[in-house]
PDB file of C-alpha atoms in Angstrom:
ATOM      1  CA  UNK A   1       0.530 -22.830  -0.931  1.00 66.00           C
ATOM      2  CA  UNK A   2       0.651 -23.095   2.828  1.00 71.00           C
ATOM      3  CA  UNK A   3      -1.610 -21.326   5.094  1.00 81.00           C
ATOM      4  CA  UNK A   4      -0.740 -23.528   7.968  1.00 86.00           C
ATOM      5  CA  UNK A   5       2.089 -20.769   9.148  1.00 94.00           C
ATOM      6  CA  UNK A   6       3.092 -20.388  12.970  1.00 93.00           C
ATOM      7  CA  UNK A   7       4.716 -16.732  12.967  1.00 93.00           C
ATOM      8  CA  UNK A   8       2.857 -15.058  11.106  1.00 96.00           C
ATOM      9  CA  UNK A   9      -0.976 -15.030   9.580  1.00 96.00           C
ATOM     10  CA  UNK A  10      -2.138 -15.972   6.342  1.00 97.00           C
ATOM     11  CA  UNK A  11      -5.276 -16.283   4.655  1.00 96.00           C
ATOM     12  CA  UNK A  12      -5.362 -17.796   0.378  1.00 96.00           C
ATOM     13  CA  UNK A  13      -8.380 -16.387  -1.377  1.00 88.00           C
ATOM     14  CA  UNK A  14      -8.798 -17.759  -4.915  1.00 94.00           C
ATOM     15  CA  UNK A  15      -5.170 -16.059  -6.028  1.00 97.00           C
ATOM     16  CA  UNK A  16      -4.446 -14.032  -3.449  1.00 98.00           C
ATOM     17  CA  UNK A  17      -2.596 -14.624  -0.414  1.00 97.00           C
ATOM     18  CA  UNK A  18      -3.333 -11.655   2.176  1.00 98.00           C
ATOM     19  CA  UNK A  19      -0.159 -12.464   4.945  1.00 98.00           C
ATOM     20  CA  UNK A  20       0.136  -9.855   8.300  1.00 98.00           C
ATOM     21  CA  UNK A  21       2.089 -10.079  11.477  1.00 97.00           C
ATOM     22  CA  UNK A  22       0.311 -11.158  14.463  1.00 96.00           C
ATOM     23  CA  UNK A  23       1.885  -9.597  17.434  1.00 95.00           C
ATOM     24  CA  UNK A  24      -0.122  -6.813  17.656  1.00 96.00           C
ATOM     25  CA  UNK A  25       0.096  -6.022  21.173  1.00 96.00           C
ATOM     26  CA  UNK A  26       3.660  -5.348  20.482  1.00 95.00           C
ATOM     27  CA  UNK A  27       2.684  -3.699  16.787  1.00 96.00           C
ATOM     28  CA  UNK A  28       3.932  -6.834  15.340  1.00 97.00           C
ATOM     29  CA  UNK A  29       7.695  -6.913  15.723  1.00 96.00           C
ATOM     30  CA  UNK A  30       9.775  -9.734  13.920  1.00 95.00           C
ATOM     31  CA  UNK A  31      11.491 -12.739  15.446  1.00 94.00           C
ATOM     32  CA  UNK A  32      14.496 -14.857  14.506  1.00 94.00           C
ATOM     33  CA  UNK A  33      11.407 -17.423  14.055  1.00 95.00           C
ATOM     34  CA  UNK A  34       8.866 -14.784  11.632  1.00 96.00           C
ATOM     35  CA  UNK A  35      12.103 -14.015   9.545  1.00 96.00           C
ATOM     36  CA  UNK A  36      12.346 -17.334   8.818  1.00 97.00           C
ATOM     37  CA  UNK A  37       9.414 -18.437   8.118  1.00 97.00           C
ATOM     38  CA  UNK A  38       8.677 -15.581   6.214  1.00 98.00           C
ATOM     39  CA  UNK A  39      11.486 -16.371   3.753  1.00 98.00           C
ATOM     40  CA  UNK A  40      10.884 -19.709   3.727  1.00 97.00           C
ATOM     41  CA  UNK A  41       6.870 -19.288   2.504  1.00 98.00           C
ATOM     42  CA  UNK A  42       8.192 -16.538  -0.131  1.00 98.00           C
ATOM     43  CA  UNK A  43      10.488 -19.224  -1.584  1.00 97.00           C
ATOM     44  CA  UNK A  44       7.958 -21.880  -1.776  1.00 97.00           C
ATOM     45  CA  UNK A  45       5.283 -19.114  -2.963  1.00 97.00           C
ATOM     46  CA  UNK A  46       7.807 -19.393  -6.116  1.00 96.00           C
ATOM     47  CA  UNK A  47       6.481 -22.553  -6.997  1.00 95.00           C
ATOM     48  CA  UNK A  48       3.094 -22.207  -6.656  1.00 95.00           C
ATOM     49  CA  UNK A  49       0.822 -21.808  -9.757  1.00 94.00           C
ATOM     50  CA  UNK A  50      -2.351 -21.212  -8.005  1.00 95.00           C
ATOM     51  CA  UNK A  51      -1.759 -17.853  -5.803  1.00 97.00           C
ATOM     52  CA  UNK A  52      -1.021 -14.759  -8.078  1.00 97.00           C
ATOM     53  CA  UNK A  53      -0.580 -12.065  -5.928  1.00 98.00           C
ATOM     54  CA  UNK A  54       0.239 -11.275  -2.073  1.00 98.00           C
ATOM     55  CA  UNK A  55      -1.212  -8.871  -0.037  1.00 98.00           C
ATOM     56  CA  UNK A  56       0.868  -7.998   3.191  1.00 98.00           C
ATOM     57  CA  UNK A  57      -1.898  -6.252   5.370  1.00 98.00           C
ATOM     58  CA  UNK A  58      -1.240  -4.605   8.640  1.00 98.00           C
ATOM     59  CA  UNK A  59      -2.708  -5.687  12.048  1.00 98.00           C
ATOM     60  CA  UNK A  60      -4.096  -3.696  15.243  1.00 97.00           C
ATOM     61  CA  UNK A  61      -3.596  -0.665  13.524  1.00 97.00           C
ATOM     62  CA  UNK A  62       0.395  -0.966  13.019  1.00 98.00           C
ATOM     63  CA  UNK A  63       2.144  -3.005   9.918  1.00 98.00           C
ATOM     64  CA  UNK A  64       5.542  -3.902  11.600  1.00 98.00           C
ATOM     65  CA  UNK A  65       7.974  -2.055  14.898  1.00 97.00           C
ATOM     66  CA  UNK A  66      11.062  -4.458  12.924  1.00 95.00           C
ATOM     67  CA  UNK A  67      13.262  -6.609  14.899  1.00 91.00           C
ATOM     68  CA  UNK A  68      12.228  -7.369  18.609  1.00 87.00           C
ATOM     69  CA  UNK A  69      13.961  -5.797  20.782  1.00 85.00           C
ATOM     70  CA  UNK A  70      14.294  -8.516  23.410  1.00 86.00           C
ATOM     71  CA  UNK A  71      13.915 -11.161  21.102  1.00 87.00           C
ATOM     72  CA  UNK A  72      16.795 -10.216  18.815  1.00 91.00           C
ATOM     73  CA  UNK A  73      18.724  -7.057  19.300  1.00 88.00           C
ATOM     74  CA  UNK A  74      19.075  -8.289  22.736  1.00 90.00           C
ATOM     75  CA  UNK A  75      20.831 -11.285  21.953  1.00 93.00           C
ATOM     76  CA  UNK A  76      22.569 -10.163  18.961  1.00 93.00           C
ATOM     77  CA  UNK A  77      24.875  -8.161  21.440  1.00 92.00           C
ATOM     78  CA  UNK A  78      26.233 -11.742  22.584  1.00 93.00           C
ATOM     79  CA  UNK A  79      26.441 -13.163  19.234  1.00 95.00           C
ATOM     80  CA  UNK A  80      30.344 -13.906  17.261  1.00 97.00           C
ATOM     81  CA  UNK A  81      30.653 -12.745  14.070  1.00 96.00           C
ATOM     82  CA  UNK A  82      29.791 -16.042  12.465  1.00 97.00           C
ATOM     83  CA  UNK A  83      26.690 -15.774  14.022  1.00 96.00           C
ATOM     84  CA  UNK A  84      25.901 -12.279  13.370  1.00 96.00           C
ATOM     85  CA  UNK A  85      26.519 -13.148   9.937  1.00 96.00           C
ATOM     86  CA  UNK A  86      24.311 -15.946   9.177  1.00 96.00           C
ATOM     87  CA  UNK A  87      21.831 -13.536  10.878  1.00 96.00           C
ATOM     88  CA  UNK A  88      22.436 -10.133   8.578  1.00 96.00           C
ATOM     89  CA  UNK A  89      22.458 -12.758   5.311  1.00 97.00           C
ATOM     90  CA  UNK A  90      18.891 -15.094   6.723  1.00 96.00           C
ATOM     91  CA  UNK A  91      17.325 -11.435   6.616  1.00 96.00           C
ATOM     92  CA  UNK A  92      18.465  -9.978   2.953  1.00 97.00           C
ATOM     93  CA  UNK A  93      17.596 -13.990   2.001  1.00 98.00           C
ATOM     94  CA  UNK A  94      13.695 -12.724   3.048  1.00 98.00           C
ATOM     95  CA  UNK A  95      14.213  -9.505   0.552  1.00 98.00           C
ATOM     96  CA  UNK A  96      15.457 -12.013  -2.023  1.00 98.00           C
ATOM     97  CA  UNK A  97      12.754 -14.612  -1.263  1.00 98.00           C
ATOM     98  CA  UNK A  98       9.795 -11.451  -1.964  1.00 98.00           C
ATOM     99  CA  UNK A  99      11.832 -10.570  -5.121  1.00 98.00           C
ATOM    100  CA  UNK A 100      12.106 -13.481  -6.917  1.00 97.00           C
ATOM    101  CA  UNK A 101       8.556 -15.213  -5.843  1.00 97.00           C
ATOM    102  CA  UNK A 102       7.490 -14.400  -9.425  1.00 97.00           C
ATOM    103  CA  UNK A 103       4.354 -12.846  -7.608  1.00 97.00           C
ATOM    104  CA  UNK A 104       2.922  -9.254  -7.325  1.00 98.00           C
ATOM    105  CA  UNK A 105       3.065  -7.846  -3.660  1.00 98.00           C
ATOM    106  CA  UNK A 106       1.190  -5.076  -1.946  1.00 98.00           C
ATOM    107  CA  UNK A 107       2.201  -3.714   1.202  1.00 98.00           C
ATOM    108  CA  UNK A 108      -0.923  -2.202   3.019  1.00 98.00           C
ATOM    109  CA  UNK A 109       1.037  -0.052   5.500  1.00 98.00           C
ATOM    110  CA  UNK A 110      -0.845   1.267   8.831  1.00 98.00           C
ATOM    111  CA  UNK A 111       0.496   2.948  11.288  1.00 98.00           C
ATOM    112  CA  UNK A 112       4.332   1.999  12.602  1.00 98.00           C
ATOM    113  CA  UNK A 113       6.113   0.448   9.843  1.00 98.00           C
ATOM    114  CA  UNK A 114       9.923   0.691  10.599  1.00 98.00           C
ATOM    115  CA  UNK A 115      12.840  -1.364  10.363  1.00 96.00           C
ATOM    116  CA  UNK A 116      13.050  -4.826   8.696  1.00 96.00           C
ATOM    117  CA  UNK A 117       8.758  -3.585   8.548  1.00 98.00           C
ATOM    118  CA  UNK A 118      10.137  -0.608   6.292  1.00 98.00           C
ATOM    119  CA  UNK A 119      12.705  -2.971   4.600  1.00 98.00           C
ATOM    120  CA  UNK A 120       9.066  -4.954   4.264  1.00 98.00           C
ATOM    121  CA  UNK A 121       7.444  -2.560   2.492  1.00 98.00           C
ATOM    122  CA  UNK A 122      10.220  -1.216   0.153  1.00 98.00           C
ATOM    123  CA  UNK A 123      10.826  -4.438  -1.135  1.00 98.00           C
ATOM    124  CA  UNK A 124       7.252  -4.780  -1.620  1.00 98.00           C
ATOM    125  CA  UNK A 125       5.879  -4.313  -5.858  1.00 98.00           C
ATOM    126  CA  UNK A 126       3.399  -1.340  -4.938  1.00 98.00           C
ATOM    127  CA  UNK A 127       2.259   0.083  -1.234  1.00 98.00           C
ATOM    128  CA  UNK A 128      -0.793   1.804  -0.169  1.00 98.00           C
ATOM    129  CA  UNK A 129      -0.988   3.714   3.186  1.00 98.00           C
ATOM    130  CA  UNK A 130      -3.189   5.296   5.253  1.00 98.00           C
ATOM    131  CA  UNK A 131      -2.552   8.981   6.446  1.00 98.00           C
ATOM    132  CA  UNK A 132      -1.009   8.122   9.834  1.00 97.00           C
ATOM    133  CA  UNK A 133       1.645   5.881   8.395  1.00 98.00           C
ATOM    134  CA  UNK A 134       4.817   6.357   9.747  1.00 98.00           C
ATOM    135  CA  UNK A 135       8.105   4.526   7.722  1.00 98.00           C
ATOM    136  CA  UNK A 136      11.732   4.548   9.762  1.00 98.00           C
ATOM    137  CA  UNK A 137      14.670   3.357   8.286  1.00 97.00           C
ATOM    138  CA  UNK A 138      15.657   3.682  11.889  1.00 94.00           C
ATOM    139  CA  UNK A 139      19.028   1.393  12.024  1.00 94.00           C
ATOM    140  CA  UNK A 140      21.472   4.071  12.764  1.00 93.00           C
ATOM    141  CA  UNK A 141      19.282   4.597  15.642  1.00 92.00           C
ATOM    142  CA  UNK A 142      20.553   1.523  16.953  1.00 89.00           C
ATOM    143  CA  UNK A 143      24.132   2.234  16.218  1.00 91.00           C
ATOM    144  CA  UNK A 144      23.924   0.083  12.696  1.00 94.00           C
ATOM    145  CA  UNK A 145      24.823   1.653   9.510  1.00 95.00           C
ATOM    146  CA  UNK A 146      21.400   2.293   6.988  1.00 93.00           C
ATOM    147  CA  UNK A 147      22.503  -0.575   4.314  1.00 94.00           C
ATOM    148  CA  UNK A 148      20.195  -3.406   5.876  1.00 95.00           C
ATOM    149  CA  UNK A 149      18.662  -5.973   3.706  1.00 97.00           C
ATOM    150  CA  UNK A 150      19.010  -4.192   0.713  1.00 97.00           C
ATOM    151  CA  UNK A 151      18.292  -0.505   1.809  1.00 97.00           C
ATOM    152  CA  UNK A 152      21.074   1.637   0.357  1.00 97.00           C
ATOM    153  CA  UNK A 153      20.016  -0.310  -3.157  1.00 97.00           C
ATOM    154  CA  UNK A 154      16.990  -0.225  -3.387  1.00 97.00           C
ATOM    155  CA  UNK A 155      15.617   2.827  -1.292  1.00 98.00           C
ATOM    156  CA  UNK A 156      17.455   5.478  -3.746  1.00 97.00           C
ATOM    157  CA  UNK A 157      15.702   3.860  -6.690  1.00 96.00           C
ATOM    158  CA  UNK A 158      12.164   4.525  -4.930  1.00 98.00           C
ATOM    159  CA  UNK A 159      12.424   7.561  -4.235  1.00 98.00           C
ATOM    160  CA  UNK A 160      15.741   9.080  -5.479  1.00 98.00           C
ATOM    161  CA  UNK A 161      19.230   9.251  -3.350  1.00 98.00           C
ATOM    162  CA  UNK A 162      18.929  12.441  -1.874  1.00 98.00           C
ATOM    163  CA  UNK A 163      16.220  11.786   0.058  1.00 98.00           C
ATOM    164  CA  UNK A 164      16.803   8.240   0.551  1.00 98.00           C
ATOM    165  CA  UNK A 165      20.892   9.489   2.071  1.00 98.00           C
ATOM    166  CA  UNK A 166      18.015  11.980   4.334  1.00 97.00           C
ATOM    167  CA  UNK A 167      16.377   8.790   5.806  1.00 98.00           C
ATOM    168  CA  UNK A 168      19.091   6.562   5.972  1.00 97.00           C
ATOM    169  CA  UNK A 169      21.173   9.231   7.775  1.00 97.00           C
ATOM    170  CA  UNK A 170      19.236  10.281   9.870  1.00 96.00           C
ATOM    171  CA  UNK A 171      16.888   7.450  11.149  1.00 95.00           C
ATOM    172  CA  UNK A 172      13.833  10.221  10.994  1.00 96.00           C
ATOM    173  CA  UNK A 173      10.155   8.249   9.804  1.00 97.00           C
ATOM    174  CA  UNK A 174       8.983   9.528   6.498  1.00 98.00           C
ATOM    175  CA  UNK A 175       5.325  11.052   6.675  1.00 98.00           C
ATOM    176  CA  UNK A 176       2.452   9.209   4.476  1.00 98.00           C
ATOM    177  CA  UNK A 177       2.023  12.542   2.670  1.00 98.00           C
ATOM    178  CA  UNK A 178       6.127  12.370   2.032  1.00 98.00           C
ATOM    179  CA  UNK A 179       5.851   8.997   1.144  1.00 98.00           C
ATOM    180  CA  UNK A 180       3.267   9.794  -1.696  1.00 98.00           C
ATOM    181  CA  UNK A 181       4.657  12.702  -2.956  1.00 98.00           C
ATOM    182  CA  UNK A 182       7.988  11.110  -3.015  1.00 98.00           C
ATOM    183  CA  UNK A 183       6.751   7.984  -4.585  1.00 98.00           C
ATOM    184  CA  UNK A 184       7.290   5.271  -2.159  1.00 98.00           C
ATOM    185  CA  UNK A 185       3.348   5.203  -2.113  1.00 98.00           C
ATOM    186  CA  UNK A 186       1.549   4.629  -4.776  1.00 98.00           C
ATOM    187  CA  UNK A 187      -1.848   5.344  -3.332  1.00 97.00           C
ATOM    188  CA  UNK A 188      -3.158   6.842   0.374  1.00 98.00           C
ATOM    189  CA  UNK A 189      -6.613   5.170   1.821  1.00 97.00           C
ATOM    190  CA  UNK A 190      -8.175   5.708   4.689  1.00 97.00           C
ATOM    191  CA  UNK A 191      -7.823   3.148   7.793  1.00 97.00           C
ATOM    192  CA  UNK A 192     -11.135   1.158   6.912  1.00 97.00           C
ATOM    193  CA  UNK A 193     -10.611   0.687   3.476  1.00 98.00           C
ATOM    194  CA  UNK A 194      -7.266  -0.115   3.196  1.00 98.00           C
ATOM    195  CA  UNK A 195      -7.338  -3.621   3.027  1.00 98.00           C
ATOM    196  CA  UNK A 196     -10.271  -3.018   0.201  1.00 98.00           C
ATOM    197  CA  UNK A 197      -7.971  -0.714  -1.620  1.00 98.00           C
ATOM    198  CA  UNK A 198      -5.240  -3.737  -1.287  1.00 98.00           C
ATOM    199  CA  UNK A 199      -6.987  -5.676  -2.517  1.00 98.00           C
ATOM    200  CA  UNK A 200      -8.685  -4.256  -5.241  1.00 97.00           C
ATOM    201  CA  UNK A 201      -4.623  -3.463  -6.597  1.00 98.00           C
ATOM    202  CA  UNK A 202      -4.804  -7.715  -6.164  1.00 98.00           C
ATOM    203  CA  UNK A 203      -7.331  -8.597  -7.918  1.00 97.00           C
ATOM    204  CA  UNK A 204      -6.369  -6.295 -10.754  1.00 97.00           C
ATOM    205  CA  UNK A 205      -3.053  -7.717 -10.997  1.00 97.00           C
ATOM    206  CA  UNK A 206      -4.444 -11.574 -10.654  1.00 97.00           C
ATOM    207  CA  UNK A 207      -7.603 -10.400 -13.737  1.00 96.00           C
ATOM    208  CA  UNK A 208      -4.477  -9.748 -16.047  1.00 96.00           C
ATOM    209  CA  UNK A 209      -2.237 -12.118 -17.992  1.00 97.00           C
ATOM    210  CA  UNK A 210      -0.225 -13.846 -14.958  1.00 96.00           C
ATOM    211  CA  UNK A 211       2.932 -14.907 -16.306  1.00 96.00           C
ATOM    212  CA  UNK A 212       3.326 -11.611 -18.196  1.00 97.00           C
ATOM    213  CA  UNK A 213       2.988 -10.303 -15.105  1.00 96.00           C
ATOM    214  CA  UNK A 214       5.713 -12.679 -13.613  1.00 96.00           C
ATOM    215  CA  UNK A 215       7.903 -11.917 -16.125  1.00 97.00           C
ATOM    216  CA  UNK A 216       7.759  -8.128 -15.629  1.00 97.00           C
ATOM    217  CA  UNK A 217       8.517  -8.597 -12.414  1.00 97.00           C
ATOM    218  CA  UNK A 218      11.470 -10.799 -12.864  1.00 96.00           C
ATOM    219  CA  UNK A 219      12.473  -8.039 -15.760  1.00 97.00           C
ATOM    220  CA  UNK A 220      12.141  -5.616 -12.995  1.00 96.00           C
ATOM    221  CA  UNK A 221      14.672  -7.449 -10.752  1.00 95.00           C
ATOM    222  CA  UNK A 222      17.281  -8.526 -13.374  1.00 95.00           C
ATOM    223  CA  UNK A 223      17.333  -5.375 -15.288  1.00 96.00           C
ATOM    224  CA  UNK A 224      19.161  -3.428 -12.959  1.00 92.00           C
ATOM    225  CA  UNK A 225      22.234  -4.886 -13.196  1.00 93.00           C
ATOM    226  CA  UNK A 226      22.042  -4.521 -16.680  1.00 97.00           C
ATOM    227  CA  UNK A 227      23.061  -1.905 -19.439  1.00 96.00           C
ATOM    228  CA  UNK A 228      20.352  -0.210 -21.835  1.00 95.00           C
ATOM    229  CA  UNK A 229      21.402  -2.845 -24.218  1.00 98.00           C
ATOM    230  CA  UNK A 230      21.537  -5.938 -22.324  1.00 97.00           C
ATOM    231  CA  UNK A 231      18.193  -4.980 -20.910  1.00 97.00           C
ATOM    232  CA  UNK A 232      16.644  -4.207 -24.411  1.00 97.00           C
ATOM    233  CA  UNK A 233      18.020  -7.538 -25.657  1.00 97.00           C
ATOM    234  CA  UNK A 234      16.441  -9.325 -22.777  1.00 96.00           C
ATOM    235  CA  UNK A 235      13.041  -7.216 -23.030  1.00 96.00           C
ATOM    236  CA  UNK A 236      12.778  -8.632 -26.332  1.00 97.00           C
ATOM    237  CA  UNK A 237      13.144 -12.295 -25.708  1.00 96.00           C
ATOM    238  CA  UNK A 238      11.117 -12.148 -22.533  1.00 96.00           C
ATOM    239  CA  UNK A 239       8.696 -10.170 -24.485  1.00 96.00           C
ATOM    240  CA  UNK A 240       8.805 -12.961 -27.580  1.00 97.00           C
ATOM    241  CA  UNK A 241       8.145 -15.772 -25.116  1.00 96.00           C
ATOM    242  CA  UNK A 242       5.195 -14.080 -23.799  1.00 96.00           C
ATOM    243  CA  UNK A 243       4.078 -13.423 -27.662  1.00 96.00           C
ATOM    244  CA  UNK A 244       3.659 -17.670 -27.786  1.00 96.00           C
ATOM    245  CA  UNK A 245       1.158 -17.703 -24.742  1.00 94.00           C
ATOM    246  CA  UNK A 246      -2.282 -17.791 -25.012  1.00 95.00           C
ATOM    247  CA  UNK A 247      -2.830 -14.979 -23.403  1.00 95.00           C
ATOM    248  CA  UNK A 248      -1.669 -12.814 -26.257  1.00 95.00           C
ATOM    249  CA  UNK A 249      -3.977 -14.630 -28.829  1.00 95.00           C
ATOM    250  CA  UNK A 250      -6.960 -14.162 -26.129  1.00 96.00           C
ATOM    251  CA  UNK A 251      -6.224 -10.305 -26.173  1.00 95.00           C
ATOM    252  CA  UNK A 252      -6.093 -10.698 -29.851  1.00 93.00           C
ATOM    253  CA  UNK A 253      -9.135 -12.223 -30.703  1.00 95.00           C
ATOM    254  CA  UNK A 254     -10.734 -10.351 -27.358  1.00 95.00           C
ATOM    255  CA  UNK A 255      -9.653  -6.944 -28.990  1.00 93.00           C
ATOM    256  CA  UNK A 256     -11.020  -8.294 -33.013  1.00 95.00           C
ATOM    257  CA  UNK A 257     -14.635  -9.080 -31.729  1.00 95.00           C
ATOM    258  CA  UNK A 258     -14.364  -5.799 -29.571  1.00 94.00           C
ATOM    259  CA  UNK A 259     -15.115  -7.958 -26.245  1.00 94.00           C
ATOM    260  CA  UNK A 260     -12.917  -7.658 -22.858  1.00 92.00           C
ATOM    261  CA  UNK A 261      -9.713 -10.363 -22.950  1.00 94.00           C
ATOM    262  CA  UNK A 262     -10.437 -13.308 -20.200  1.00 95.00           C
ATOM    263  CA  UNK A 263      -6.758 -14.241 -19.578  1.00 96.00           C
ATOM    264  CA  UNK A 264      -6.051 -17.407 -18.060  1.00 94.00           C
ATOM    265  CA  UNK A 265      -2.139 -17.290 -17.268  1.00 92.00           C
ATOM    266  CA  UNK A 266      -0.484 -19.532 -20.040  1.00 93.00           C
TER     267      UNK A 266
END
C-alpha cells in the first residue's frame, strides 16, 4: 500500500495504516487535490492484503474544517453545472472508496471536524473523540442543502432521523458528549491518548479473523438495500464461505485444547 501520498499523511505499521490531514495551520481543510487522492488510496487500499485496518487520526489538535474555502468553495461559484457535477460525484466517490475498501476504519476525531471532515467521520466503521470535539454538518450554512456525500443516508442510521433532520437543518456542531450518547461515538478519550485508544480499536480488529472481518463489513454495506430475507439469505452464504477458512478451524481447535485462536486471515 502506498505511503508515498502528497495531500495528505500516512504512516503503514504492520496492518495498520494511521492516515491524517496535514494542513494544520488551517485545521486541515480539504482540497480538490486531498479529495482525490484520498479516494484514489481508499480504492487501491481495496486490493491490498497486507494493511487490515485504517486509522484516520487528527492533526494540531483539529481532525478536518471540510472544503477550503479559497481553494474550493471559492471557485465552485464560477464553475457550470458539468463541472459542479463531476465535483459533487469525485466527493461521494471518496465515501464509496472508504466503504467498499474491505478494511476497518477508525476516525480519531479532535477538535473541529465539520463538513466533508464530518462526512469523514460518519462514513468511518467506529469513531473515538475527545471531549472538545466539535462535528458540523454545516452545508446549509453555505447555502447547500444537508444531503452531501451520503449524509441524509447514512447520518439517520447513526444516530436516528430526528436528530440527524436537527443537524442537517440546522448546520449546529453536535457536542462530543451528544455524539456519545447519541451513538455516533463509540468511545470518548482524552487528547493524549487518543491516538492510543485508536489504535488499540486497530489492533483488535487486525488480532481477529481478517476476511471475516471484511466480509462483515461488506455485509454491512450491501445489506441495506436489502429486505430481512434477502439479507438473511446472503448472511448465510457469506457466513458459509467464511465456515471453509482456516480461521474457523483455528478457533475450533483453539477453543478444543482451551488455548486463545491465532487467526491468520484465510
Amino acid at each position: 500500500m502506498r505511503s508515498d501520498t502528497q495531500h495528505f499523511k500516512c504512516t503503514i505499521d504492520g496492518p495498520v495504516a494511521r492516515i491524517a490531514l496535514n494542513r494544520p495551520e488551517r485545521k486541515n481543510p480539504l482540497t480538490f487535490e486531498s479529495y482525490a487522492e484520498l479516494r484514489d488510496w481508499f480504492r487501491d487500499l481495496h486490493y491490498d492484503d497486507e494493511v487490515h485496518a485504517v486509522v484516520f487520526l487528527p492533526n494540531g489538535g483539529n481532525f478536518s474544517s471540510g472544503g477550503d474555502v479559497h481553494d474550493i468553495i471559492g471557485p465552485l461559484t464560477q464553475m457550470s453545472m458539468k463541472e459542479l457535477l463531476a465535483f459533487t460525484r469525485m466527493t461521494g466517490d471518496l465515501v464509496k472508496a472508504m466503504i467498499h475498501c474491505g478494511k476497518p476504519i477508525i476516525a480519531a476525531v479532535e477538535g473541529i471536524c465539520a463538513g466533508a471532515g464530518a462526512i469523514i467521520a460518519m462514513a468511518s466503521d467506529l469513531r473515538v473523540a475527545t471531549p472538545d470535539a466539535k462535528v458540523a454538518f454545516l452545508f446549509n450554512r453555505v447555502g447547500l442543502a444537508g444531503c452531501d456525500m451520503g449524509a441524509c443516508a447514512m447520518l439517520p442510521r447513526i444516530i436516528g432521523q430526528g436528530r440527524a433532520n436537527e443537524l442537517l437543518y440546522l448546520g449546529r456542531s453536535m457536542s462530543a458528549e451528544e455524539g456519545h450518547a447519541w451513538g455516533f461515538f463509540n468511545r470518548l478519550s482524552d487528547a493524549a491518548e487518543l491516538e492510543s485508544v485508536a489504535m488499540e480499536l486497530a489492533e483488535r480488529i487486525c488480532a481477529g479473523p481478517t476476511f471475516a472481518n471484511a466480509m462483515t463489513k461488506t455485509m454491512l454495506a450491501q445489506e441495506w438495500s436489502m429486505s430481512l430475507d434477502q439479507a438473511i439469505e446472503a448472511e448465510a452464504q457469506a457466513q458459509a464461505i467464511c465456515m471453509q477458512g482456516n480461521d474457523f478451524r483455528r478457533a475450533y481447535e483453539a477453543f478444543a485444547a482451551k488455548k486463545k485462536p491465532v487467526f491468520e486471515g484465510d
